[in-house]
Amino acid sequence: MLNLVLFGPPGAGKGTQSAKIKEKYNLVHLSTGDLLRSEIKAGTELGLKAKSLMDQGQLVPDEVVIGMIDSKLKENKAANGFIFDGFPRTVEQAKALDTLTEQNNTSISGMVALEVDEEELTTRILERGKTSNRADDQNEELIRNRVQEYENKTAPVADYYKAQDKFKSVYGVGSIEEIFDKLCSAIDSL
Ligand code: ADP
């Protein structure tokens, strides 16, 4: 099984590239951001709780996203592999993901990271905010909060995979195809 973690700050292009990777390697795409937004849309209790945190650019509690991933893994037992997008975002989540994959007799193949500088990220997210209808995409201060959460809580997740020799990074500025090609080389070298 190929189980990939696609990593990078908000606005790095994880969603765009996940769709292409999913297609090429025949994987199930699991985005915790998308899963949370569908809970909000469905008006569930979980969605209501998550919404206020997300609207402020803060992370939702680990147990919430871990629970969502757990049920998705159980729903997709026959999958060829998974691409995790926006998860794990804390070291706690990374440890939980190892436990969950082990329970399914598999493991994480590796992490591929997209590297994009903060200026470019802010520009991209504000641009996306014009059409995405996401409150967290429309305000510069909120975007900075998200980048801050990323620096503080999420960046250390890369070290977790580096320590296991499962980390590759790719420069995330250029054409979608160019970046995709670089990601594929990184994935194939894992
Ligand atoms: P982006 O990467 O562009 O910020 P996402 O759709 O991945 O967008 O996430 C949007 C928001 O959803 C995050 O700011 C956070 O509040 C919440 N979220 C998504 N994934 C996680 C996660 N793994 N752990 C905690 N919160 C999460």
Short mmCIF file of C-alpha atoms and ligand atoms in Angstrom, two decimals:
data_model
loop_
_atom_site.label_atom_id
_atom_site.label_comp_id
_atom_site.label_asym_id
_atom_site.label_seq_id
_atom_site.Cartn_x
_atom_site.Cartn_y
_atom_site.Cartn_z
CA MET A 1 0.00 0.00 0.00
CA LEU A 2 1.13 3.52 -0.73
CA ASN A 3 0.20 5.86 2.12
CA LEU A 4 1.35 9.41 1.56
CA VAL A 5 1.23 12.49 3.74
CA LEU A 6 1.14 15.66 1.66
CA PHE A 7 2.52 18.46 3.78
CA GLY A 8 2.85 22.22 3.55
CA PRO A 9 1.48 25.49 4.93
CA PRO A 10 -2.03 26.79 4.19
CA GLY A 11 -2.22 27.83 0.54
CA ALA A 12 0.74 25.68 -0.53
CA GLY A 13 -1.36 23.85 -3.13
CA LYS A 14 -2.03 20.61 -1.28
CA GLY A 15 -5.62 20.32 -2.52
CA THR A 16 -4.68 20.89 -6.18
CA GLN A 17 -1.78 18.45 -6.12
CA SER A 18 -3.68 15.84 -4.06
CA ALA A 19 -6.27 15.53 -6.80
CA LYS A 20 -3.56 14.78 -9.36
CA ILE A 21 -1.64 12.38 -7.11
CA LYS A 22 -4.83 10.54 -6.19
CA GLU A 23 -5.56 10.01 -9.88
CA LYS A 24 -2.07 8.87 -10.86
CA TYR A 25 -1.48 6.46 -7.97
CA ASN A 26 -5.11 5.37 -7.50
CA LEU A 27 -5.36 6.50 -3.87
CA VAL A 28 -8.19 7.59 -1.60
CA HIS A 29 -7.85 11.32 -0.83
CA LEU A 30 -8.54 12.26 2.79
CA SER A 31 -8.54 15.98 3.53
CA THR A 32 -9.43 16.83 7.12
CA GLY A 33 -10.26 20.41 6.02
CA ASP A 34 -12.78 19.08 3.47
CA LEU A 35 -14.18 16.57 5.97
CA LEU A 36 -14.65 19.32 8.56
CA ARG A 37 -16.31 21.62 6.02
CA SER A 38 -18.80 18.89 5.09
CA GLU A 39 -19.64 18.44 8.79
CA ILE A 40 -20.31 22.18 8.97
CA LYS A 41 -22.47 22.06 5.86
CA ALA A 42 -24.46 19.13 7.27
CA GLY A 43 -24.95 21.11 10.49
CA THR A 44 -23.69 18.30 12.76
CA GLU A 45 -22.68 18.91 16.37
CA LEU A 46 -19.04 18.26 15.42
CA GLY A 47 -19.34 20.80 12.61
CA LEU A 48 -20.76 23.45 14.90
CA LYS A 49 -17.91 23.03 17.35
CA ALA A 50 -15.27 23.03 14.62
CA LYS A 51 -16.63 26.08 12.81
CA SER A 52 -15.78 28.70 15.41
CA LEU A 53 -12.20 27.42 15.70
CA MET A 54 -11.73 27.21 11.94
CA ASP A 55 -13.15 30.68 11.41
CA GLN A 56 -10.48 32.00 13.77
CA GLY A 57 -7.70 30.12 12.02
CA GLN A 58 -7.13 27.79 14.98
CA LEU A 59 -6.72 24.04 14.90
CA VAL A 60 -9.61 21.84 15.97
CA PRO A 61 -8.84 19.36 18.78
CA ASP A 62 -6.69 16.33 17.89
CA GLU A 63 -9.29 13.78 19.01
CA VAL A 64 -11.86 15.23 16.60
CA VAL A 65 -9.73 14.87 13.46
CA ILE A 66 -8.21 11.57 14.60
CA GLY A 67 -11.73 10.17 15.02
CA MET A 68 -12.70 11.32 11.53
CA ILE A 69 -9.64 9.71 9.97
CA ASP A 70 -10.22 6.49 11.93
CA SER A 71 -13.71 6.12 10.50
CA LYS A 72 -12.58 6.93 6.95
CA LEU A 73 -9.85 4.27 7.14
CA LYS A 74 -12.47 1.76 8.29
CA GLU A 75 -14.81 2.77 5.44
CA ASN A 76 -12.07 2.21 2.84
CA LYS A 77 -10.53 -1.09 3.84
CA ALA A 78 -10.06 -2.23 0.24
CA ALA A 79 -8.18 0.93 -0.82
CA ASN A 80 -4.94 0.78 -2.75
CA GLY A 81 -3.56 3.46 -0.45
CA PHE A 82 -4.30 6.93 0.89
CA ILE A 83 -3.20 10.47 0.43
CA PHE A 84 -3.55 12.46 3.66
CA ASP A 85 -3.96 16.19 3.07
CA GLY A 86 -3.99 18.61 5.99
CA PHE A 87 -3.38 15.70 8.38
CA PRO A 88 -1.39 15.05 10.56
CA ARG A 89 -1.07 18.66 11.70
CA THR A 90 0.38 17.96 15.15
CA VAL A 91 2.88 15.40 16.43
CA GLU A 92 0.04 13.86 18.47
CA GLN A 93 -1.91 13.33 15.23
CA ALA A 94 1.16 11.82 13.53
CA LYS A 95 1.54 9.29 16.36
CA ALA A 96 -2.15 8.44 16.19
CA LEU A 97 -1.89 7.93 12.43
CA ASP A 98 0.91 5.41 12.96
CA THR A 99 -1.27 3.49 15.39
CA LEU A 100 -4.28 3.55 13.06
CA THR A 101 -2.30 2.39 10.02
CA GLU A 102 -0.68 -0.37 12.10
CA GLN A 103 -4.13 -1.60 13.11
CA ASN A 104 -4.82 -1.98 9.39
CA ASN A 105 -1.52 -3.86 8.94
CA THR A 106 0.05 -1.07 6.94
CA SER A 107 2.20 2.03 7.55
CA ILE A 108 2.97 5.53 6.27
CA SER A 109 5.21 5.35 3.21
CA GLY A 110 6.41 8.91 3.64
CA MET A 111 5.76 12.62 3.73
CA VAL A 112 6.18 14.93 0.75
CA ALA A 113 6.25 18.63 1.59
CA LEU A 114 5.49 21.67 -0.57
CA GLU A 115 7.67 24.66 0.25
CA VAL A 116 6.24 28.11 -0.40
CA ASP A 117 7.25 31.43 1.19
CA GLU A 118 4.84 33.42 3.36
CA GLU A 119 4.34 36.36 0.96
CA GLU A 120 3.24 34.05 -1.83
CA LEU A 121 0.97 32.11 0.55
CA THR A 122 -0.89 35.22 1.70
CA THR A 123 -1.40 36.38 -1.90
CA ARG A 124 -2.70 32.97 -2.99
CA ILE A 125 -5.10 32.58 -0.07
CA LEU A 126 -6.57 36.07 -0.45
CA GLU A 127 -7.08 35.32 -4.16
CA ARG A 128 -8.78 32.00 -3.32
CA GLY A 129 -10.92 33.86 -0.75
CA LYS A 130 -12.65 35.79 -3.53
CA THR A 131 -14.38 32.60 -4.66
CA SER A 132 -13.95 29.96 -1.95
CA ASN A 133 -16.61 31.31 0.42
CA ARG A 134 -14.26 30.41 3.27
CA ALA A 135 -14.24 32.97 6.07
CA ASP A 136 -10.69 31.93 6.94
CA ASP A 137 -9.53 32.87 3.43
CA GLN A 138 -10.76 36.44 3.42
CA ASN A 139 -8.88 38.26 6.10
CA GLU A 140 -5.16 38.85 6.25
CA GLU A 141 -4.99 38.60 10.04
CA LEU A 142 -6.73 35.21 10.03
CA ILE A 143 -4.38 33.97 7.35
CA ARG A 144 -1.44 35.03 9.52
CA ASN A 145 -2.99 33.13 12.44
CA ARG A 146 -3.10 30.00 10.31
CA VAL A 147 0.50 30.40 9.20
CA GLN A 148 1.40 30.93 12.89
CA GLU A 149 -0.45 27.75 13.94
CA TYR A 150 1.45 26.01 11.17
CA GLU A 151 4.85 27.28 12.36
CA ASN A 152 4.15 26.42 16.00
CA LYS A 153 2.29 23.14 15.87
CA THR A 154 2.55 21.72 12.40
CA ALA A 155 6.12 22.33 11.24
CA PRO A 156 7.43 19.93 13.96
CA VAL A 157 5.51 17.12 12.26
CA ALA A 158 8.13 17.22 9.47
CA ASP A 159 10.83 16.36 12.03
CA TYR A 160 8.79 13.35 13.08
CA TYR A 161 9.06 11.91 9.56
CA LYS A 162 12.65 13.13 9.03
CA ALA A 163 13.69 11.10 12.06
CA GLN A 164 12.30 8.01 10.33
CA ASP A 165 13.95 8.91 7.04
CA LYS A 166 10.53 9.33 5.40
CA PHE A 167 10.66 12.99 4.38
CA LYS A 168 11.01 14.64 0.95
CA SER A 169 10.44 18.26 0.03
CA VAL A 170 9.69 20.03 -3.21
CA TYR A 171 9.69 23.73 -4.11
CA GLY A 172 6.01 24.64 -4.51
CA VAL A 173 6.23 27.68 -6.80
CA GLY A 174 5.92 27.22 -10.57
CA SER A 175 3.32 25.69 -12.87
CA ILE A 176 0.95 23.04 -11.51
CA GLU A 177 2.44 20.47 -13.93
CA GLU A 178 6.04 21.33 -13.01
CA ILE A 179 5.32 20.94 -9.32
CA PHE A 180 3.37 17.73 -9.94
CA ASP A 181 6.34 16.21 -11.82
CA LYS A 182 8.68 17.06 -8.95
CA LEU A 183 6.24 15.57 -6.44
CA CYS A 184 5.99 12.35 -8.44
CA SER A 185 9.78 11.99 -8.50
CA ALA A 186 9.84 12.51 -4.74
CA ILE A 187 7.07 9.93 -4.24
CA ASP A 188 8.76 7.39 -6.49
CA SER A 189 12.00 7.78 -4.52
CA LEU A 190 10.36 7.03 -1.17
P1 ADP B 1 -5.56 25.25 4.78
O1 ADP B 1 -4.48 24.22 4.75
O2 ADP B 1 -5.61 26.05 3.52
O3 ADP B 1 -5.56 26.08 6.00
P2 ADP B 1 -7.55 23.21 5.38
O4 ADP B 1 -8.79 23.01 4.59
O5 ADP B 1 -6.56 22.11 5.39
O6 ADP B 1 -6.95 24.54 4.78
O7 ADP B 1 -7.91 23.54 6.91
C1 ADP B 1 -8.82 24.54 7.26
C2 ADP B 1 -8.98 24.57 8.80
O8 ADP B 1 -9.53 23.33 9.25
C3 ADP B 1 -7.70 24.74 9.59
O9 ADP B 1 -7.30 26.08 9.74
C4 ADP B 1 -8.11 24.11 10.94
O10 ADP B 1 -8.92 24.97 11.69
C5 ADP B 1 -8.99 22.94 10.52
N1 ADP B 1 -8.22 21.69 10.36
C6 ADP B 1 -8.03 21.01 9.18
N2 ADP B 1 -7.28 19.91 9.37
C7 ADP B 1 -6.97 19.88 10.70
C8 ADP B 1 -6.19 19.01 11.52
N3 ADP B 1 -5.57 17.93 11.03
N4 ADP B 1 -6.08 19.30 12.85
C9 ADP B 1 -6.69 20.36 13.36
N5 ADP B 1 -7.42 21.25 12.65
C10 ADP B 1 -7.58 21.01 11.33
#
